[in-house]
mmCIF file of C-alpha atoms in Angstrom:
data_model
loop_
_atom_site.group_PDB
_atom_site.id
_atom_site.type_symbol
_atom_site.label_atom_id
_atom_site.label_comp_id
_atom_site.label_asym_id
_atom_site.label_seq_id
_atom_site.Cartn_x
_atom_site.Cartn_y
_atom_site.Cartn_z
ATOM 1 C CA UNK A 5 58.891 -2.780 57.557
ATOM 2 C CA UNK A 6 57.058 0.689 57.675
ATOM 3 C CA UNK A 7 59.190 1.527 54.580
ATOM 4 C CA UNK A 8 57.985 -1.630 52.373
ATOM 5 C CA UNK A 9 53.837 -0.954 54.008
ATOM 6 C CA UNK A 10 53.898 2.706 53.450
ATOM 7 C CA UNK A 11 55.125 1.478 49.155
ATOM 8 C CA UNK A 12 52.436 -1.355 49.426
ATOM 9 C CA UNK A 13 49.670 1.004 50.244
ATOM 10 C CA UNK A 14 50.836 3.772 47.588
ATOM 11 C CA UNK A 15 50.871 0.998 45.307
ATOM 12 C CA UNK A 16 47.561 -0.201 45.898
ATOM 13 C CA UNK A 17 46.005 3.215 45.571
ATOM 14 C CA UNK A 18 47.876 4.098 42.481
ATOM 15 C CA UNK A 19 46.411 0.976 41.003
ATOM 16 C CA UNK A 20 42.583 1.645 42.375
ATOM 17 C CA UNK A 21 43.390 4.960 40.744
ATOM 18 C CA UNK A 22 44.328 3.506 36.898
ATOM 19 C CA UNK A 23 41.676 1.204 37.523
ATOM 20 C CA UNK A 24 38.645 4.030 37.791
ATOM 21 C CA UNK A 25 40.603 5.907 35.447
ATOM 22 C CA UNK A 26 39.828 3.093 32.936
ATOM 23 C CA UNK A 27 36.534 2.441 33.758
ATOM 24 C CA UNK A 28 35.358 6.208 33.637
ATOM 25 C CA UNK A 29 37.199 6.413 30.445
ATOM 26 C CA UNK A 30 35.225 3.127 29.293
ATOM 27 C CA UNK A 31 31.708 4.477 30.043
ATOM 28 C CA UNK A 32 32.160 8.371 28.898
ATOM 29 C CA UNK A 33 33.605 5.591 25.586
ATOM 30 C CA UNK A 34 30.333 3.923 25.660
ATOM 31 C CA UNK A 35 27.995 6.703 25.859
ATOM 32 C CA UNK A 36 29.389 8.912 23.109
ATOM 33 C CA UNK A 37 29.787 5.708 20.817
ATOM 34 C CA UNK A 38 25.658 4.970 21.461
ATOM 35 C CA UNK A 39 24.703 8.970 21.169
ATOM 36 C CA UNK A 40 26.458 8.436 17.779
ATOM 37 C CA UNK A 41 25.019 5.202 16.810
ATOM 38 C CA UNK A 42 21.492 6.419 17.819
ATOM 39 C CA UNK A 43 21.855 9.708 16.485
ATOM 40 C CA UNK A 44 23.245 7.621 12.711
ATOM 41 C CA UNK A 45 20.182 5.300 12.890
ATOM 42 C CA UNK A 46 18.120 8.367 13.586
ATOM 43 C CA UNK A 47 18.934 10.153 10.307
ATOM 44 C CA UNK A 48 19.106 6.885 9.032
ATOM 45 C CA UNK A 49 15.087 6.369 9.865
ATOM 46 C CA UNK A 50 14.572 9.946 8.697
ATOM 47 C CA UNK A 51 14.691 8.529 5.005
ATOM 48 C CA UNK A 52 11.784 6.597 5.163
ATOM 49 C CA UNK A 53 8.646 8.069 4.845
ATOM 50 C CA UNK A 54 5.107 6.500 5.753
ATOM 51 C CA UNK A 55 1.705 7.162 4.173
ATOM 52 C CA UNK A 56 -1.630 6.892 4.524
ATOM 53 C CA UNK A 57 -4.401 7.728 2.059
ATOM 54 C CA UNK A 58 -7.917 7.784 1.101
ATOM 55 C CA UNK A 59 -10.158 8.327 -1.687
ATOM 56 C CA UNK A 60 -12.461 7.798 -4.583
ATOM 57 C CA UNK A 61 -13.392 6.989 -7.552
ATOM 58 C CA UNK A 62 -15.342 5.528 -10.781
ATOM 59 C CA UNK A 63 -14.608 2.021 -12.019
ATOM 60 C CA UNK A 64 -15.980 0.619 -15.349
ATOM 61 C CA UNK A 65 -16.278 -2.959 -15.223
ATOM 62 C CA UNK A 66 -16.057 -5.052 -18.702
ATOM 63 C CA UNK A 67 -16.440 -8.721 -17.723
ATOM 64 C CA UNK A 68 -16.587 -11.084 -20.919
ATOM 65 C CA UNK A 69 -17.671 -14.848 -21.562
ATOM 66 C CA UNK A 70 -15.399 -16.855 -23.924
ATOM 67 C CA UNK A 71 -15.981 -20.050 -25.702
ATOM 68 C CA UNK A 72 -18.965 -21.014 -23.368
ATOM 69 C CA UNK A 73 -22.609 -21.278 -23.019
ATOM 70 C CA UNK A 74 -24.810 -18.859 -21.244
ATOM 71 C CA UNK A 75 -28.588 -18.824 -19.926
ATOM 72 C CA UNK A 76 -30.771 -16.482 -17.158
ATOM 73 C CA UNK A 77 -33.115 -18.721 -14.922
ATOM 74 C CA UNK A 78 -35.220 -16.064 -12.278
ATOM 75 C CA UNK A 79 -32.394 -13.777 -12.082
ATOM 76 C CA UNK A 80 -29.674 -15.454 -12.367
ATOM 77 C CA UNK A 81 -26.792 -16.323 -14.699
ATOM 78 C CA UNK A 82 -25.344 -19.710 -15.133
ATOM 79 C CA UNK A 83 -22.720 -21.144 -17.544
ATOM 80 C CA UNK A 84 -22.784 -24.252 -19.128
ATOM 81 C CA UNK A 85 -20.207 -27.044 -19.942
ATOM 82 C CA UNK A 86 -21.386 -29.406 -22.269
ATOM 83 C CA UNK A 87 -18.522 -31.128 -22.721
ATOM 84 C CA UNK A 88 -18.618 -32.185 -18.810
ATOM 85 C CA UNK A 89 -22.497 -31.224 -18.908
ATOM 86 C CA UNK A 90 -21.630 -29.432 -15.664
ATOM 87 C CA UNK A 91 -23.782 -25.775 -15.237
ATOM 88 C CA UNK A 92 -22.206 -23.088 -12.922
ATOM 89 C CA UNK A 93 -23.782 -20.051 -11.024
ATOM 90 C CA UNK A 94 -21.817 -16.896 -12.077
ATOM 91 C CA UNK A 95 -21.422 -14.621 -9.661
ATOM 92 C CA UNK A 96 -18.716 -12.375 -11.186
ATOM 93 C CA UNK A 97 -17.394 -10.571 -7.802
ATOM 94 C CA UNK A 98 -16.332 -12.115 -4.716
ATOM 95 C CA UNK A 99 -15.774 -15.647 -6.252
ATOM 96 C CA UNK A 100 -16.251 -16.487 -10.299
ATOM 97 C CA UNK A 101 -18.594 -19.084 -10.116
ATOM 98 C CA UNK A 102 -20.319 -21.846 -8.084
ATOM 99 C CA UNK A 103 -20.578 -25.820 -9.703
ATOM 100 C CA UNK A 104 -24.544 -26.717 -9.516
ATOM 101 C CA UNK A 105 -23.387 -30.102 -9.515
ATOM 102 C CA UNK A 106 -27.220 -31.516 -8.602
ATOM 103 C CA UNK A 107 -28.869 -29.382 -11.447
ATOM 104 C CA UNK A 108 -29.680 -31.727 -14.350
ATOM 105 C CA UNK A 109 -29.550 -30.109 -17.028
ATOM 106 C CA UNK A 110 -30.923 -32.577 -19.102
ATOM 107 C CA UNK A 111 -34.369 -32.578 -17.430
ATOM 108 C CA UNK A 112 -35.336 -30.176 -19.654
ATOM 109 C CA UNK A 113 -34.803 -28.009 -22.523
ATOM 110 C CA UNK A 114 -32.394 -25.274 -22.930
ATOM 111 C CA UNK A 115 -32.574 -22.870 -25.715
ATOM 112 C CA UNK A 116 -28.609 -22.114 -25.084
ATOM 113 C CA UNK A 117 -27.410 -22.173 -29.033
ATOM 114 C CA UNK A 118 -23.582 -22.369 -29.650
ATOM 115 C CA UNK A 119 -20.836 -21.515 -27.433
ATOM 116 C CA UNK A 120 -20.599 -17.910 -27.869
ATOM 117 C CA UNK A 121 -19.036 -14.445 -26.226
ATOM 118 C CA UNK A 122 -20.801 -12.347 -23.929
ATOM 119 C CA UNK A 123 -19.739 -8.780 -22.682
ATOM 120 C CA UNK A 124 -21.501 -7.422 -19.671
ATOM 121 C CA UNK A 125 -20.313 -3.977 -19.083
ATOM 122 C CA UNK A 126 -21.721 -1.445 -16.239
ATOM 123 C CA UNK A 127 -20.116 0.770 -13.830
ATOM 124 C CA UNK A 128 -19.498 1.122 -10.001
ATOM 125 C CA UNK A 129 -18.139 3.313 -7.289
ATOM 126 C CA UNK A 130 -14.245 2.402 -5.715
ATOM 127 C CA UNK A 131 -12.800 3.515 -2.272
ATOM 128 C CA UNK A 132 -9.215 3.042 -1.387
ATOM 129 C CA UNK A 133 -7.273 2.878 1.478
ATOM 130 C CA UNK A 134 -3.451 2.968 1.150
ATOM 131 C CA UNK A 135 -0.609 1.911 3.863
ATOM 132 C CA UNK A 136 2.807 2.112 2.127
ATOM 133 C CA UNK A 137 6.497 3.740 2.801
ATOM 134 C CA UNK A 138 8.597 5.130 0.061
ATOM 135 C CA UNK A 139 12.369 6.483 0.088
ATOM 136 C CA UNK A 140 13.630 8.760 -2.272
ATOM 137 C CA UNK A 141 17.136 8.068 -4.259
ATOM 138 C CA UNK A 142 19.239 10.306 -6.386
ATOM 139 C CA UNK A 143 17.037 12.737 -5.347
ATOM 140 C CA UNK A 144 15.036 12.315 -8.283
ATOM 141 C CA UNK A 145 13.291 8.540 -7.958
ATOM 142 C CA UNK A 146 11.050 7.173 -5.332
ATOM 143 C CA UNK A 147 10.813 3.540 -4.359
ATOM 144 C CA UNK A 148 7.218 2.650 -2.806
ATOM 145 C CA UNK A 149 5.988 -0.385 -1.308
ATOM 146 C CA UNK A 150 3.130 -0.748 0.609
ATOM 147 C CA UNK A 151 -1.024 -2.398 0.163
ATOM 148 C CA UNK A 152 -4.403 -0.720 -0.648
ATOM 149 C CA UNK A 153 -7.972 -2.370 0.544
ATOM 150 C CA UNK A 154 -9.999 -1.508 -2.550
ATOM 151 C CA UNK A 155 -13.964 -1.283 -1.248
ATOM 152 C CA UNK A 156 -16.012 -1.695 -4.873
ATOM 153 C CA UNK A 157 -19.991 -0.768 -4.872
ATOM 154 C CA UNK A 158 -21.273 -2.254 -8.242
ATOM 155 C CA UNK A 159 -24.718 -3.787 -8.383
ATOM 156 C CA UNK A 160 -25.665 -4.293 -11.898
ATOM 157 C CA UNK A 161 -24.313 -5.154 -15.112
ATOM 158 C CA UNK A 162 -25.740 -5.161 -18.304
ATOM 159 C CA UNK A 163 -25.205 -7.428 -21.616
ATOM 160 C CA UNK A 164 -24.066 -6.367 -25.168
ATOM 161 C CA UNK A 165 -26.691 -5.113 -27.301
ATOM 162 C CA UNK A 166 -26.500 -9.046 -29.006
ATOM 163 C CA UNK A 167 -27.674 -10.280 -25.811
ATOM 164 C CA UNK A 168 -30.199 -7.957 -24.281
ATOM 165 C CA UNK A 169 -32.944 -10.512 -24.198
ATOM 166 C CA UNK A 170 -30.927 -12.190 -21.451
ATOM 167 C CA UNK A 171 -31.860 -8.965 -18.856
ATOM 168 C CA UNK A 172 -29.259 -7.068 -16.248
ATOM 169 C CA UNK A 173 -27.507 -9.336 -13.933
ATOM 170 C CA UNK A 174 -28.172 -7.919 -10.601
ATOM 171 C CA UNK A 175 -24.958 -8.975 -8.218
ATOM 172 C CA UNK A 176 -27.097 -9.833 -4.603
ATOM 173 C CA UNK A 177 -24.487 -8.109 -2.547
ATOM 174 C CA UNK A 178 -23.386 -5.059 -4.469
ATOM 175 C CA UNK A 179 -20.289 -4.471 -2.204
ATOM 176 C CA UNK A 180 -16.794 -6.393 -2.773
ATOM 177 C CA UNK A 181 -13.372 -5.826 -1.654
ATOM 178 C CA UNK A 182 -9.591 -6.380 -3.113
ATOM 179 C CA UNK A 183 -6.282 -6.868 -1.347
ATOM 180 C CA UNK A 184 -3.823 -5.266 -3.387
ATOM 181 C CA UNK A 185 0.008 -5.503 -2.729
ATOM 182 C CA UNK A 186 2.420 -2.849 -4.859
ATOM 183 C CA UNK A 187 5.449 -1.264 -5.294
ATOM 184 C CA UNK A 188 5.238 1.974 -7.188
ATOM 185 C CA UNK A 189 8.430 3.720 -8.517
ATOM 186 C CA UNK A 190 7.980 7.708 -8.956
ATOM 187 C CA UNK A 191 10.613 10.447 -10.952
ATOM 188 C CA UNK A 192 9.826 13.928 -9.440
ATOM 189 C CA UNK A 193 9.429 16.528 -12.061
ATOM 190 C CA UNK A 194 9.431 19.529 -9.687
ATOM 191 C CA UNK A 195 10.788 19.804 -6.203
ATOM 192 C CA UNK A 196 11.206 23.071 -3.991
ATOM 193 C CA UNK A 197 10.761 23.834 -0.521
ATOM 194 C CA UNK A 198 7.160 23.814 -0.137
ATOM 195 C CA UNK A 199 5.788 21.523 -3.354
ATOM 196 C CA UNK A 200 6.846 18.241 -4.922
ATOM 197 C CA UNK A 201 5.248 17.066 -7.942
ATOM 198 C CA UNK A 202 6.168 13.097 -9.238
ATOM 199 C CA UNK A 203 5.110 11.005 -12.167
ATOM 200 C CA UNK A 204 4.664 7.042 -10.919
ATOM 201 C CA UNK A 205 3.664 4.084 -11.787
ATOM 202 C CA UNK A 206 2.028 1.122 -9.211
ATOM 203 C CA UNK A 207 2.429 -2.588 -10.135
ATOM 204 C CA UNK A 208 0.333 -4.971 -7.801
ATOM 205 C CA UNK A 209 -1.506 -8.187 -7.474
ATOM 206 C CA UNK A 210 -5.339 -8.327 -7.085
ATOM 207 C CA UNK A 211 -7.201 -10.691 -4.221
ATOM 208 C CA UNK A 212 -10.618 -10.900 -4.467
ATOM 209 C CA UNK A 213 -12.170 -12.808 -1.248
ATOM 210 C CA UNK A 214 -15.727 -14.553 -1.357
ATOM 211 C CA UNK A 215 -17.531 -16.455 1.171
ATOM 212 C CA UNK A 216 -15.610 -19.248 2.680
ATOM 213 C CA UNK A 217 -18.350 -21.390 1.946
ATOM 214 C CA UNK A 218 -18.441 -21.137 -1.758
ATOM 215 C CA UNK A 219 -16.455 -23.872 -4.035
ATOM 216 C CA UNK A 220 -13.867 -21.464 -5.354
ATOM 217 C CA UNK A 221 -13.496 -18.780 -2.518
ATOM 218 C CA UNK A 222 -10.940 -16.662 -4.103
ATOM 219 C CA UNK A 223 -10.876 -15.276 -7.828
ATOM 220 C CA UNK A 224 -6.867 -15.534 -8.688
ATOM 221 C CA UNK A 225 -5.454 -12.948 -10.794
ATOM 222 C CA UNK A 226 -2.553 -14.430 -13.531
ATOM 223 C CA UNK A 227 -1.983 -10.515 -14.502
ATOM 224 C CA UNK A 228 -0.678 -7.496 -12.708
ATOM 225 C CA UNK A 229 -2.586 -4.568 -12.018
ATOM 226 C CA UNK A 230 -1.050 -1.044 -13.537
ATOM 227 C CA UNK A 231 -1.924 2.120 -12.138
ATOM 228 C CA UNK A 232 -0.484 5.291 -13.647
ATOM 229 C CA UNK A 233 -0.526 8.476 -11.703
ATOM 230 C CA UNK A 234 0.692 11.931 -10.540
ATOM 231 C CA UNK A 235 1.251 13.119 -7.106
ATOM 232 C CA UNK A 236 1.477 16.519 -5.835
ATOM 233 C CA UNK A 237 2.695 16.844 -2.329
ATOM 234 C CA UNK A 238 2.740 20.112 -0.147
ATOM 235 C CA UNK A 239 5.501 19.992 2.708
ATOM 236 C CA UNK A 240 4.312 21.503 5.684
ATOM 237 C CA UNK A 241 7.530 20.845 7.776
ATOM 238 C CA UNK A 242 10.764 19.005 7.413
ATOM 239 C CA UNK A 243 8.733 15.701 8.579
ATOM 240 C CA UNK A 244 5.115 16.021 8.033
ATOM 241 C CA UNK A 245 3.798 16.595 4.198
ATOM 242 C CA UNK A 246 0.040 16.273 2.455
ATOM 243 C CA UNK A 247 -0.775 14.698 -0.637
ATOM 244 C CA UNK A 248 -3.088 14.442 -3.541
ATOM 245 C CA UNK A 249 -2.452 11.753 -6.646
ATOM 246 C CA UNK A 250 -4.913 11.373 -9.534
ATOM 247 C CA UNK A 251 -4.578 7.996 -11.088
ATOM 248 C CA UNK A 252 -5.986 5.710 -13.976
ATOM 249 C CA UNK A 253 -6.184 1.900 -12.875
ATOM 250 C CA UNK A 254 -6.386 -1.253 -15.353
ATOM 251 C CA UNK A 255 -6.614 -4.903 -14.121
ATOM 252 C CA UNK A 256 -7.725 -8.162 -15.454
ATOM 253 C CA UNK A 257 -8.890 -11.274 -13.425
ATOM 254 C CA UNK A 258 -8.747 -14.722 -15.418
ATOM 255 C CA UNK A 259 -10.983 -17.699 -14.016
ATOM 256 C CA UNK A 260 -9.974 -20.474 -16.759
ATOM 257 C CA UNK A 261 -12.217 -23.302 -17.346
ATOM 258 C CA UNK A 262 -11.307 -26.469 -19.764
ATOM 259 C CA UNK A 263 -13.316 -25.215 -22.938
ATOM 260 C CA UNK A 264 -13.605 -21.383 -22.098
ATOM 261 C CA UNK A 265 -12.668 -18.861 -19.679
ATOM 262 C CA UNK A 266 -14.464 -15.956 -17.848
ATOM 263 C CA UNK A 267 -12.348 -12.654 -18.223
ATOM 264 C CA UNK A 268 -13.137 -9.701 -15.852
ATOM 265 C CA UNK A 269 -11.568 -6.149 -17.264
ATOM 266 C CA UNK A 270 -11.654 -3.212 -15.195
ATOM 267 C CA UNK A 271 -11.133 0.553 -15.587
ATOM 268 C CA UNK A 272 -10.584 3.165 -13.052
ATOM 269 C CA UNK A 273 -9.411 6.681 -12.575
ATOM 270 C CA UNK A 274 -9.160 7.866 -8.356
ATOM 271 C CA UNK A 275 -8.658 10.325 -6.498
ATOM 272 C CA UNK A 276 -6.685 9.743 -3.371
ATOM 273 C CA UNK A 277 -6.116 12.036 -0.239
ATOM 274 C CA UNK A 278 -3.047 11.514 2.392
ATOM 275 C CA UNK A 279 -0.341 12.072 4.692
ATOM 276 C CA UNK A 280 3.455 11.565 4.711
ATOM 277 C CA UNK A 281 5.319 11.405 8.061
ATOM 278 C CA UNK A 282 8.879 10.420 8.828
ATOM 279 C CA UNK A 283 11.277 10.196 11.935
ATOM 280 C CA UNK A 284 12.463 13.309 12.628
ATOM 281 C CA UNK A 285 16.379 13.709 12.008
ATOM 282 C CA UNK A 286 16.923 15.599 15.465
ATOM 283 C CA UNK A 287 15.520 15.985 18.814
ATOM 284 C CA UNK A 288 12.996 18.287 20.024
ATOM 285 C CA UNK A 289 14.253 21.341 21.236
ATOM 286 C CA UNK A 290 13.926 20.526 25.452
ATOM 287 C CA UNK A 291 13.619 24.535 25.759
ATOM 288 C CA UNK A 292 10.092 25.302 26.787
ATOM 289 C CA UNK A 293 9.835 28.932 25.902
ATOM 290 C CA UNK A 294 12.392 28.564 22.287
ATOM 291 C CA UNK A 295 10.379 29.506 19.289
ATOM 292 C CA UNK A 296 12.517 28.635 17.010
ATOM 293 C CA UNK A 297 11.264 26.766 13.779
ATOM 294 C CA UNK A 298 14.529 25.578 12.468
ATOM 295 C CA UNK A 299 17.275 23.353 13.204
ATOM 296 C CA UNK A 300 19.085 25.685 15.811
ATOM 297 C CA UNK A 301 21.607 24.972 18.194
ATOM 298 C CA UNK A 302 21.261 25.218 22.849
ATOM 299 C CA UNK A 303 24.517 24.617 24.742
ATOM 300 C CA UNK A 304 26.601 23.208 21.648
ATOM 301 C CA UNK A 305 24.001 20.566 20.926
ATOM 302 C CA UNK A 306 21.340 20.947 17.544
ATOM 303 C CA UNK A 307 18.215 20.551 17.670
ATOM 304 C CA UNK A 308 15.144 20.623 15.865
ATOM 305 C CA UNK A 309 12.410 23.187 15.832
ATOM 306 C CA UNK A 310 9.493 22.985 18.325
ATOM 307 C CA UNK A 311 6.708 21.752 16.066
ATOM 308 C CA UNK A 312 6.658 18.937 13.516
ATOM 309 C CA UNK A 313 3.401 20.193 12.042
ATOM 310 C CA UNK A 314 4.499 23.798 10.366
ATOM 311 C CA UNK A 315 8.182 25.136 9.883
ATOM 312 C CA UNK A 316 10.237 26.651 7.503
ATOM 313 C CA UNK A 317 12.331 26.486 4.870
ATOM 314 C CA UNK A 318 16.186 27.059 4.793
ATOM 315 C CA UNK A 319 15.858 30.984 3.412
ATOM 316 C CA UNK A 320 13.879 31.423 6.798
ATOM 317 C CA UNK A 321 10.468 31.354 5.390
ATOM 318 C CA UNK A 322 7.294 29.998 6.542
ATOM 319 C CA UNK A 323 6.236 26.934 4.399
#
């Protein structure tokens, strides 16, 4: 009997023994497979880049009247539709136009003439603000998606020199903004350790909001905005950059009516200021007093340098 307890309780051990065995072996297992995974979706996250920019620039506005009638009562513009007999307040930003549906027109008359074409041309001041993330692939093309809030300051527009007796239209806010969505796709013609310098082009769709009051609150674009640029980028570390891009904009809003259509053409060229951040690759070096600005390695393990805001490149120099 002592025999057959003394191999029952070496059993039991051995087997407590396997079994910690197994479940040390399953955690140690565990961590090194998530250091791996987190350390793969790090460098993984450390491809895309996010920006944020601002600037300026002139806009020349061309808006033109097609196949309809046009009059000026105290400062304003209206169109008229006399096949509906229907007269409509322009108001060429932030909403086309507004249906005076109560204005009889036939109460008196107008000197109006045929349907004809009007261009009022004038110029204004732009501000954008740009959100977007890009990745680069083949090392020589950039994918960018991302929005810009356009902030316009135009107040008055004046007609062709066929229609000067009509007067300037004078728009009564003189401040309007656009929504654009875009994807941009860029080819770098110079890249080094310090400078990249890229050739792109921006496709996006225009929204132009009004007052939420008005009859036609938003002015819908049927045609793409293009916006053809160059970028020149100065990396200050491996995961912080500064950048400039110059950049001529053309866009065309369509506000179709039955007989005519009101078409607003506009012409920009902006200068925009930003940043460029992405994850870094590795993590901070935990050594308080290390001052090194490169990937380097403490205890077997690499990390990156102490700053994300200056560095250098990999000859050793300063950036």
């Amino acid at each position: 009997m002592k025999r057959y307890s003394f191999f029952k309780r070496s059993y039991s051990r051995l087997r407590f023994g396997k079994y910690l065995l197994c479940l040390l072996l399953t955690c140690f297992i565990h961590n090194v497979a998530f250091s791996k995974e987190h350390l793969s979706f790090r460098k993984l996250l450390n491809q895309v880049h996010v920006n944020v920019s601002f600037g300026g620039g002139k806009t020349f506005y061309y808006n033109d009247v097609v196949q309809m009638h046009v009059f000026k009562e105290a400062d304003k513009y209206y169109l008229y539709d006399s096949r509906a007999n229907n007269v409509y307040l322009i108001r060429w930003f932030g909403g086309s136009y507004v249906c005076m549906k109560t204005y009889d027109v036939t109460s008196k008359p107008l000197n109006i003439g045929d349907e004809q074409k009007i261009t009022c041309k004038g110029t204004g001041a732009t501000f954008p603000i740009a959100l977007s993330s890009h990745i680069d692939i083949l090392r020589k093309f950039r994918v960018e998606l991302g929005g810009t809030l356009l902030i316009n300051k135009i107040k008055t527009l004046k007609p062709d020199k066929e229609h000067m007796h009509l007067g300037d239209y004078k728009d009564p806010r003189g401040t309007h903004y656009n929504i654009r969505p875009f994807a941009m796709l860029g080819f770098k013609l110079l890249e080094n350790p310090a400078y990249t310098l890229l050739l792109n082009t921006q496709i996006g769709f225009d929204f132009v909001y009004g007052k939420l009051s008005d009859s036609r609150a938003v002015l819908r674009s049927f045609l793409p905005s293009v916006d053809i640029g160059i970028t020149a980028e100065k990396h200050i570390s491996a995961y912080f950059s500064a950048f400039s891009r110059l950049s001529y904009d053309r866009k065309i809003f369509l506000e179709l009516f039955k007989p005519g259509a009101l078409i607003l053409k506009q012409q920009g060229l902006f200068l925009q200021l930003g940043v460029s951040l992405n994850c870094p690759e590795l993590p901070r070096c935990p050594v308080s007093h290390c001052k090194a600005e490169i990937k380097h390695r403490h205890r077997g393990k690499i990390y990156r340098g102490a700053s994300m805001l200056r560095g250098k490149d990999a000859r050793g120099h300063r950036l």
